[in-house]
Short mmCIF file of C-alpha atoms and ligand atoms in Angstrom, two decimals:
data_model
loop_
_atom_site.label_atom_id
_atom_site.label_comp_id
_atom_site.label_asym_id
_atom_site.label_seq_id
_atom_site.Cartn_x
_atom_site.Cartn_y
_atom_site.Cartn_z
CA MET A 1 0.00 0.00 0.00
CA THR A 2 1.37 3.44 -0.84
CA ASP A 3 1.17 6.08 1.84
CA GLU A 4 0.81 9.41 0.03
CA LEU A 5 1.50 11.42 3.18
CA LEU A 6 5.04 10.04 3.52
CA LYS A 7 6.12 12.54 0.87
CA TRP A 8 6.03 15.13 3.67
CA ARG A 9 8.80 13.40 5.62
CA SER A 10 11.57 15.28 3.85
CA GLU A 11 10.03 18.55 5.10
CA PHE A 12 10.79 17.64 8.73
CA PRO A 13 14.52 17.53 9.53
CA ILE A 14 14.21 15.67 12.85
CA LEU A 15 12.75 12.61 11.11
CA ASP A 16 16.19 11.91 9.62
CA GLN A 17 17.71 11.50 13.05
CA THR A 18 15.03 10.05 15.31
CA VAL A 19 11.89 7.94 15.44
CA TYR A 20 9.71 10.90 16.33
CA LEU A 21 6.43 9.83 17.95
CA ILE A 22 5.67 12.75 20.23
CA SER A 23 3.37 15.06 18.27
CA HIS A 24 0.99 15.16 21.28
CA SER A 25 3.75 17.19 22.99
CA LEU A 26 5.94 18.94 20.42
CA GLY A 27 5.21 18.35 16.74
CA ALA A 28 8.23 18.13 14.44
CA MET A 29 9.49 21.44 13.04
CA PRO A 30 8.76 21.98 9.34
CA ARG A 31 11.86 22.90 7.30
CA GLU A 32 9.89 25.96 6.14
CA THR A 33 10.11 27.41 9.67
CA TYR A 34 13.72 28.40 8.96
CA ALA A 35 12.49 30.51 6.04
CA ARG A 36 9.61 32.02 8.02
CA LEU A 37 11.88 33.08 10.88
CA ASN A 38 14.32 34.47 8.35
CA ASP A 39 11.47 36.51 6.80
CA TYR A 40 10.67 37.86 10.23
CA ALA A 41 14.28 38.94 10.81
CA ASP A 42 14.56 40.39 7.29
CA THR A 43 11.38 42.40 7.73
CA TRP A 44 12.57 43.81 11.04
CA ALA A 45 16.04 44.52 9.62
CA THR A 46 14.86 46.26 6.46
CA ARG A 47 11.42 47.72 7.23
CA GLY A 48 12.01 48.52 10.90
CA VAL A 49 9.04 50.15 12.63
CA ARG A 50 7.10 50.31 9.36
CA ALA A 51 6.60 46.54 9.70
CA TRP A 52 3.77 47.13 12.18
CA ALA A 53 1.66 48.92 9.60
CA GLU A 54 2.76 46.52 6.86
CA GLY A 55 1.30 43.42 8.50
CA TRP A 56 2.67 42.81 11.98
CA TRP A 57 -0.12 44.66 13.81
CA ASP A 58 -2.80 42.59 12.06
CA MET A 59 -1.04 39.25 12.45
CA PRO A 60 -3.01 38.05 15.50
CA VAL A 61 -6.09 38.19 13.26
CA THR A 62 -4.60 37.22 9.87
CA VAL A 63 -2.75 34.25 11.36
CA GLY A 64 -5.89 33.44 13.36
CA ASN A 65 -7.68 33.11 10.02
CA GLU A 66 -5.31 30.28 9.05
CA VAL A 67 -6.13 28.46 12.30
CA ALA A 68 -9.82 29.15 11.65
CA GLN A 69 -9.62 26.99 8.50
CA ILE A 70 -8.30 24.08 10.55
CA ILE A 71 -11.05 24.24 13.20
CA GLY A 72 -13.95 25.07 10.89
CA ALA A 73 -14.36 28.68 12.04
CA ASP A 74 -15.13 31.74 9.91
CA ALA A 75 -12.44 34.31 9.17
CA GLY A 76 -12.57 37.00 11.84
CA SER A 77 -13.54 34.69 14.68
CA VAL A 78 -10.07 33.58 15.88
CA VAL A 79 -7.27 35.64 17.46
CA MET A 80 -3.76 34.59 18.38
CA HIS A 81 -2.35 34.71 21.91
CA GLN A 82 0.61 33.12 23.58
CA ASN A 83 -1.02 30.05 25.12
CA VAL A 84 -4.19 28.36 26.36
CA SER A 85 -3.79 29.50 29.97
CA ILE A 86 -3.98 33.19 29.03
CA CYS A 87 -6.94 32.49 26.72
CA GLN A 88 -8.82 30.83 29.60
CA SER A 89 -8.12 33.82 31.87
CA LEU A 90 -9.27 36.19 29.16
CA ILE A 91 -12.53 34.25 28.67
CA LEU A 92 -13.21 34.14 32.39
CA SER A 93 -12.62 37.90 32.59
CA CYS A 94 -15.67 38.41 30.33
CA PHE A 95 -18.03 37.17 33.06
CA GLU A 96 -19.36 38.36 36.43
CA PRO A 97 -20.36 35.39 38.58
CA THR A 98 -23.61 35.91 40.51
CA PRO A 99 -24.77 33.89 43.53
CA LYS A 100 -27.21 32.09 41.20
CA ARG A 101 -24.73 31.38 38.42
CA ASN A 102 -21.25 30.89 39.73
CA LYS A 103 -20.29 27.28 39.04
CA ILE A 104 -17.42 26.06 36.87
CA VAL A 105 -17.66 22.42 35.83
CA TYR A 106 -14.67 20.46 34.60
CA SER A 107 -13.26 16.98 34.88
CA GLU A 108 -10.34 15.91 37.00
CA LEU A 109 -8.55 14.90 33.79
CA ASN A 110 -8.61 18.44 32.42
CA PHE A 111 -5.17 19.88 31.61
CA PRO A 112 -3.83 21.09 35.01
CA SER A 113 -2.83 24.55 33.81
CA VAL A 114 -6.47 25.20 32.86
CA MET A 115 -7.61 24.10 36.32
CA TYR A 116 -5.05 26.41 37.95
CA VAL A 117 -6.61 29.42 36.20
CA TYR A 118 -10.13 28.68 37.50
CA GLU A 119 -8.89 27.59 40.93
CA ALA A 120 -7.01 30.87 41.39
CA HIS A 121 -10.09 32.89 40.42
CA ALA A 122 -12.27 30.81 42.77
CA ARG A 123 -10.18 31.79 45.78
CA ASP A 124 -12.17 34.93 46.46
CA GLY A 125 -15.30 32.80 46.91
CA ARG A 126 -17.25 34.21 43.97
CA LEU A 127 -16.81 31.06 41.85
CA ARG A 128 -17.39 27.43 42.80
CA ILE A 129 -15.70 24.55 41.05
CA GLU A 130 -17.32 21.17 40.57
CA THR A 131 -14.82 18.55 39.50
CA VAL A 132 -16.17 15.51 37.69
CA ALA A 133 -14.32 12.35 38.69
CA SER A 134 -12.94 9.66 36.42
CA ASP A 135 -13.25 6.00 37.48
CA ASP A 136 -10.24 4.76 35.57
CA GLY A 137 -7.97 7.78 35.05
CA ILE A 138 -8.51 7.35 31.31
CA THR A 139 -12.12 8.31 30.53
CA ILE A 140 -14.87 10.52 31.98
CA PRO A 141 -18.37 9.01 31.97
CA LEU A 142 -20.48 11.28 29.76
CA GLU A 143 -23.63 10.95 31.91
CA ARG A 144 -21.74 12.01 35.03
CA PHE A 145 -20.34 15.04 33.21
CA LEU A 146 -23.78 16.04 31.89
CA GLU A 147 -25.38 15.69 35.33
CA ALA A 148 -22.86 18.08 36.87
CA ILE A 149 -23.91 20.88 34.48
CA ASP A 150 -26.95 22.67 35.91
CA GLU A 151 -28.74 26.04 36.08
CA GLU A 152 -26.01 27.41 38.37
CA THR A 153 -23.24 26.63 35.89
CA LEU A 154 -21.48 29.60 34.33
CA LEU A 155 -18.75 27.94 32.27
CA VAL A 156 -17.69 24.42 31.30
CA PRO A 157 -14.01 24.39 30.28
CA PHE A 158 -13.26 20.91 28.94
CA SER A 159 -10.72 19.15 26.74
CA HIS A 160 -11.87 17.73 23.44
CA VAL A 161 -9.16 15.04 23.73
CA LEU A 162 -7.69 14.34 27.18
CA PHE A 163 -3.96 15.01 27.27
CA LYS A 164 -3.09 12.00 29.40
CA SER A 165 -5.05 9.18 27.81
CA GLY A 166 -6.16 10.40 24.39
CA PHE A 167 -9.86 9.95 25.32
CA LEU A 168 -12.05 11.89 22.86
CA GLN A 169 -14.96 13.55 24.67
CA ASN A 170 -18.42 14.07 23.22
CA ALA A 171 -18.15 17.83 22.70
CA LYS A 172 -21.55 18.06 21.01
CA ALA A 173 -23.45 16.46 23.92
CA ILE A 174 -21.61 18.51 26.55
CA THR A 175 -22.25 21.74 24.64
CA GLU A 176 -25.94 20.92 24.16
CA ARG A 177 -26.37 20.23 27.85
CA ALA A 178 -24.59 23.48 28.80
CA HIS A 179 -26.77 25.51 26.46
CA GLU A 180 -29.96 23.84 27.74
CA VAL A 181 -29.26 25.28 31.19
CA GLY A 182 -27.88 28.65 30.05
CA ALA A 183 -24.17 27.88 30.59
CA MET A 184 -21.33 28.35 28.09
CA VAL A 185 -18.53 26.00 27.08
CA VAL A 186 -14.82 26.55 26.52
CA LEU A 187 -13.53 23.72 24.36
CA ASP A 188 -9.80 23.04 24.72
CA THR A 189 -8.85 21.76 21.27
CA TYR A 190 -5.11 21.50 21.89
CA GLN A 191 -5.06 17.72 21.57
CA SER A 192 -7.61 17.48 18.75
CA ALA A 193 -6.87 20.29 16.26
CA GLY A 194 -4.68 18.91 13.49
CA THR A 195 -5.40 15.24 14.18
CA VAL A 196 -9.17 14.90 14.81
CA PRO A 197 -11.44 16.70 12.32
CA PHE A 198 -14.10 18.92 13.90
CA ASN A 199 -15.93 22.12 13.19
CA VAL A 200 -16.53 24.66 15.96
CA LYS A 201 -19.62 25.94 14.18
CA GLU A 202 -21.23 22.51 13.95
CA LEU A 203 -20.35 21.82 17.57
CA GLU A 204 -21.84 25.25 18.43
CA VAL A 205 -19.20 25.86 21.10
CA ASP A 206 -19.03 29.35 22.59
CA PHE A 207 -15.25 29.45 22.87
CA ALA A 208 -12.44 27.23 21.68
CA THR A 209 -8.77 27.53 22.52
CA GLY A 210 -5.62 25.59 21.82
CA GLY A 211 -2.01 26.04 20.87
CA SER A 212 0.31 25.17 18.03
CA VAL A 213 3.04 23.25 19.79
CA LYS A 214 1.60 19.79 19.19
CA TRP A 215 -0.33 18.41 16.19
CA LEU A 216 -0.17 21.73 14.32
CA CYS A 217 3.66 21.63 14.15
CA GLY A 218 3.72 25.39 14.78
CA GLY A 219 6.05 25.64 17.76
CA PRO A 220 5.62 27.49 21.05
CA GLY A 221 4.05 30.92 21.63
CA ALA A 222 1.11 30.70 19.22
CA GLY A 223 -2.09 29.95 21.17
CA TYR A 224 -5.45 30.69 19.56
CA LEU A 225 -8.84 31.78 20.79
CA TYR A 226 -12.12 31.32 18.91
CA VAL A 227 -15.18 33.26 20.04
CA ARG A 228 -18.63 32.46 18.59
CA PRO A 229 -19.35 35.35 16.20
CA ASP A 230 -22.79 36.26 17.60
CA LEU A 231 -21.33 36.40 21.11
CA GLN A 232 -18.39 38.66 20.38
CA LEU A 233 -20.03 42.06 20.79
CA GLN A 234 -21.85 41.04 23.97
CA LEU A 235 -18.58 40.52 25.84
CA GLN A 236 -16.12 42.97 27.36
CA PRO A 237 -12.98 41.13 28.54
CA LYS A 238 -11.32 42.61 31.62
CA THR A 239 -8.04 41.00 30.63
CA THR A 240 -7.38 43.55 27.96
CA GLY A 241 -5.02 46.15 26.50
CA TRP A 242 -4.61 48.61 23.68
CA MET A 243 -4.92 46.06 20.88
CA ALA A 244 -8.53 45.53 22.01
CA HIS A 245 -9.30 49.25 21.51
CA GLU A 246 -11.33 50.40 18.52
CA ALA A 247 -8.67 53.00 17.69
CA PRO A 248 -5.44 51.98 19.44
CA PHE A 249 -3.33 54.64 17.77
CA ALA A 250 -5.65 57.42 18.96
CA PHE A 251 -4.19 56.77 22.44
CA GLU A 252 -7.46 57.70 24.12
CA THR A 253 -7.48 57.55 27.90
CA GLU A 254 -10.58 55.33 28.03
CA LEU A 255 -11.13 51.93 26.54
CA ARG A 256 -13.60 51.61 23.69
CA TYR A 257 -13.70 47.96 22.64
CA ALA A 258 -13.09 47.14 18.98
CA PRO A 259 -16.38 46.10 17.33
CA ASP A 260 -15.02 42.70 16.28
CA ILE A 261 -12.73 39.83 17.31
CA ARG A 262 -9.93 42.32 18.09
CA ARG A 263 -11.65 43.09 21.41
CA PHE A 264 -10.27 39.73 22.59
CA LEU A 265 -6.65 40.90 22.20
CA HIS A 266 -4.56 42.67 24.85
CA GLY A 267 -0.99 43.98 24.44
CA SER A 268 1.65 43.60 21.72
CA PRO A 269 1.68 40.16 20.08
CA SER A 270 4.49 37.59 19.86
CA ILE A 271 5.33 38.25 16.22
CA PRO A 272 8.19 35.72 15.75
CA ALA A 273 6.04 32.91 17.17
CA LEU A 274 3.29 33.76 14.68
CA TYR A 275 5.71 33.68 11.74
CA ALA A 276 7.03 30.30 12.88
CA ALA A 277 3.59 28.81 13.41
CA GLN A 278 2.35 29.60 9.90
CA SER A 279 4.61 26.96 8.37
CA GLY A 280 2.78 24.26 10.35
CA TYR A 281 -0.73 25.59 9.63
CA ARG A 282 -0.05 25.70 5.90
CA ILE A 283 0.99 22.05 5.81
CA ILE A 284 -1.98 20.93 7.94
CA ASN A 285 -4.37 22.91 5.74
CA GLU A 286 -2.79 21.52 2.58
CA ILE A 287 -3.09 17.91 3.73
CA GLY A 288 -6.49 18.34 5.41
CA VAL A 289 -7.33 17.02 8.88
CA GLN A 290 -9.69 14.37 7.44
CA ASN A 291 -6.73 12.78 5.64
CA ILE A 292 -4.55 13.02 8.75
CA ARG A 293 -7.25 11.30 10.82
CA LYS A 294 -7.66 8.51 8.29
CA LYS A 295 -3.98 7.66 8.54
CA SER A 296 -3.88 8.20 12.30
CA THR A 297 -6.74 5.79 12.84
CA ARG A 298 -5.02 3.09 10.82
CA GLN A 299 -1.70 3.62 12.58
CA THR A 300 -3.06 3.79 16.13
CA GLU A 301 -4.96 0.55 15.50
CA ARG A 302 -1.75 -1.03 14.24
CA LEU A 303 0.16 0.21 17.28
CA ILE A 304 -2.38 -1.34 19.64
CA GLU A 305 -2.09 -4.63 17.77
CA LEU A 306 1.73 -4.58 17.89
CA ALA A 307 1.80 -3.61 21.59
CA ARG A 308 -0.57 -6.44 22.51
CA GLU A 309 1.41 -8.97 20.47
CA ALA A 310 4.49 -7.88 22.43
CA GLY A 311 2.65 -8.47 25.72
CA PHE A 312 2.01 -4.84 26.71
CA VAL A 313 -1.19 -3.44 28.19
CA VAL A 314 -2.73 -0.58 26.21
CA THR A 315 -4.47 1.95 28.49
CA SER A 316 -5.84 4.44 25.94
CA PRO A 317 -9.42 3.81 24.77
CA GLN A 318 -9.76 0.68 22.62
CA ASP A 319 -12.54 2.04 20.45
CA THR A 320 -11.11 4.20 17.65
CA ALA A 321 -14.02 6.64 17.74
CA SER A 322 -13.30 7.38 21.42
CA ARG A 323 -9.68 8.40 21.07
CA GLY A 324 -7.52 11.06 19.48
CA GLY A 325 -4.11 10.44 17.93
CA THR A 326 -2.29 9.02 20.96
CA ILE A 327 -1.79 5.49 22.29
CA THR A 328 -0.71 4.94 25.88
CA ILE A 329 1.03 1.80 27.04
CA ALA A 330 1.21 0.86 30.69
CA HIS A 331 4.12 -0.74 32.50
CA ASP A 332 5.23 -0.47 36.14
CA ASP A 333 8.51 0.95 34.90
CA ALA A 334 7.05 3.06 32.09
CA ALA A 335 9.01 6.17 33.14
CA ALA A 336 12.33 4.30 33.06
CA ILE A 337 11.47 2.56 29.77
CA THR A 338 10.66 5.98 28.27
CA LYS A 339 13.99 7.36 29.39
CA GLU A 340 15.83 4.49 27.74
CA LEU A 341 13.76 4.84 24.54
CA ILE A 342 14.72 8.51 24.32
CA ARG A 343 18.38 7.66 24.89
CA ARG A 344 18.06 5.38 21.86
CA GLU A 345 16.51 8.21 19.76
CA PHE A 346 12.92 6.97 20.00
CA ILE A 347 11.20 10.18 21.05
CA VAL A 348 8.10 9.50 23.19
CA ASP A 349 7.09 10.58 26.68
CA TYR A 350 5.61 9.33 29.92
CA ARG A 351 2.66 10.50 32.01
CA PRO A 352 1.89 9.15 35.49
CA GLY A 353 -1.26 7.04 35.44
CA ALA A 354 -1.20 6.51 31.68
CA GLY A 355 2.27 5.15 30.86
CA VAL A 356 4.30 5.66 27.69
CA ARG A 357 2.54 8.04 25.28
CA ILE A 358 3.11 7.29 21.59
CA SER A 359 1.69 9.36 18.75
CA PRO A 360 2.12 8.72 15.06
CA HIS A 361 1.38 11.77 12.87
CA PHE A 362 1.00 12.20 9.11
CA TYR A 363 4.79 11.94 8.69
CA THR A 364 5.14 8.60 10.52
CA SER A 365 5.96 5.45 8.56
CA ASP A 366 4.45 2.07 9.40
CA GLU A 367 7.96 0.73 9.88
CA GLU A 368 8.52 3.19 12.73
CA LEU A 369 5.57 1.67 14.61
CA GLU A 370 7.22 -1.75 14.47
CA LEU A 371 10.58 -0.30 15.42
CA VAL A 372 9.29 1.44 18.55
CA VAL A 373 7.35 -1.55 19.86
CA ASN A 374 10.30 -3.88 19.19
CA GLU A 375 12.60 -1.50 21.01
CA MET A 376 10.24 -1.31 24.00
CA LYS A 377 10.05 -5.08 24.10
CA THR A 378 13.85 -5.41 24.02
CA ILE A 379 14.27 -2.79 26.74
CA ARG A 380 11.68 -4.56 28.90
CA ASP A 381 13.01 -8.09 28.31
CA THR A 382 16.66 -7.17 28.89
CA ARG A 383 15.75 -4.86 31.80
CA ALA A 384 17.91 -2.21 30.14
CA TYR A 385 15.63 0.37 31.77
CA ALA A 386 16.83 -0.56 35.26
CA VAL A 387 19.52 2.15 35.22
CA HIS A 388 16.78 4.81 35.10
CA GLU A 389 14.61 3.44 37.89
CA THR A 390 14.13 6.82 39.59
CA ALA A 391 12.90 8.47 36.37
CA GLY A 392 9.76 10.63 36.15
CA ALA A 393 8.39 12.75 33.32
CA ALA A 394 11.28 14.64 31.70
CA PHE A 395 9.17 16.85 29.37
C1 LIG B 1 -5.25 19.79 26.50
C2 LIG B 1 -4.15 20.78 26.76
N1 LIG B 1 -4.45 22.04 27.09
C3 LIG B 1 -3.49 22.95 27.33
C4 LIG B 1 -2.16 22.63 27.23
C5 LIG B 1 -1.09 23.66 27.45
O1 LIG B 1 -1.54 24.89 27.93
P1 LIG B 1 -0.69 26.21 27.66
O2 LIG B 1 -0.88 26.57 26.22
O3 LIG B 1 -1.27 27.22 28.58
O4 LIG B 1 0.74 25.91 27.96
C6 LIG B 1 -1.80 21.31 26.88
C7 LIG B 1 -0.41 20.84 26.74
O5 LIG B 1 0.59 21.29 27.03
C8 LIG B 1 -2.82 20.38 26.63
O6 LIG B 1 -2.52 19.11 26.30
#
């Protein structure tokens, strides 16, 4: 069988040196990123301050439009920020909790940084957090999640795909339930965008946020925030700055919010990160997430089969429709095995409770799946991992 997507391998330098199976953490850098960062430096060097008016100032919106294509949003409904944590703070700053609507509902398997944001805001007693428990550390029962969302719920910040286990949550059902009771959802699409196809408009989510470090191969510093178009003008974020002003260069002493998505910006943007990230978005948009998912599904199924044949226990969801692009493999010494794999140039990672996380992406060959499982088996059978027995997560 020919794998059309393998033609992209030559665009990713690290694939020549390693078996790179960690796109759930840091996607491989496209060769084009060198050129984009060079463009950035050239523009600064030759255009100087004029660069702001010649494109830099608008980049949080123009680059956001490229992300919009990936997540099924309209142009003008996505802005770029540094990361998901700041986007969550910014969203929360749009709301005033009242004694009747002050509850935040999320699951205990939410990404911790997101929980820290809500926890910190809840300290003054104006917000309450209800944490939905997992029975197995891998999945969250949908019914339990839906029951926790009630008339007192203000916001439901939840991950589309759980970072630890790869469990794909039912975003449509959670959003419908939230809307039924007058709550809003914040969908964290970090672990789905670029590997699981979805459309924020079809899901009818109020907000979506993610970053570019992982499946989008865009590198650090390029987080994105989608706000439902009909909601935009109703909100006035308190986390703000001059980029959110209708006329920033009028330097007025009072804030007048921009009448569009720009009101969700704050201060000066991270321009180099936006240049770098575009190289990843362009490749993802060219290939199409549907095509990436098709290959990912085939390869994650193959990985499960290989892992089982080698006598490993797979902890990520068995059913393809319930997982994203990651497979997790349990072992008592998973952290030490991971460390030894990395030493041997097999780049994967480890998360407590889940085990070794392995993620093929569109640039992964089928041979690499066999190589990694064989290597894990050898490391286990020879106990070569024993030298790392005190290992934890390294990145
Ligand atoms: C689901 C999810 N959300 C958020 C983050 C990161 O948040 P931030 O962009 O604030 O670093 C990650 C991974 O690092 C993640 O997997």
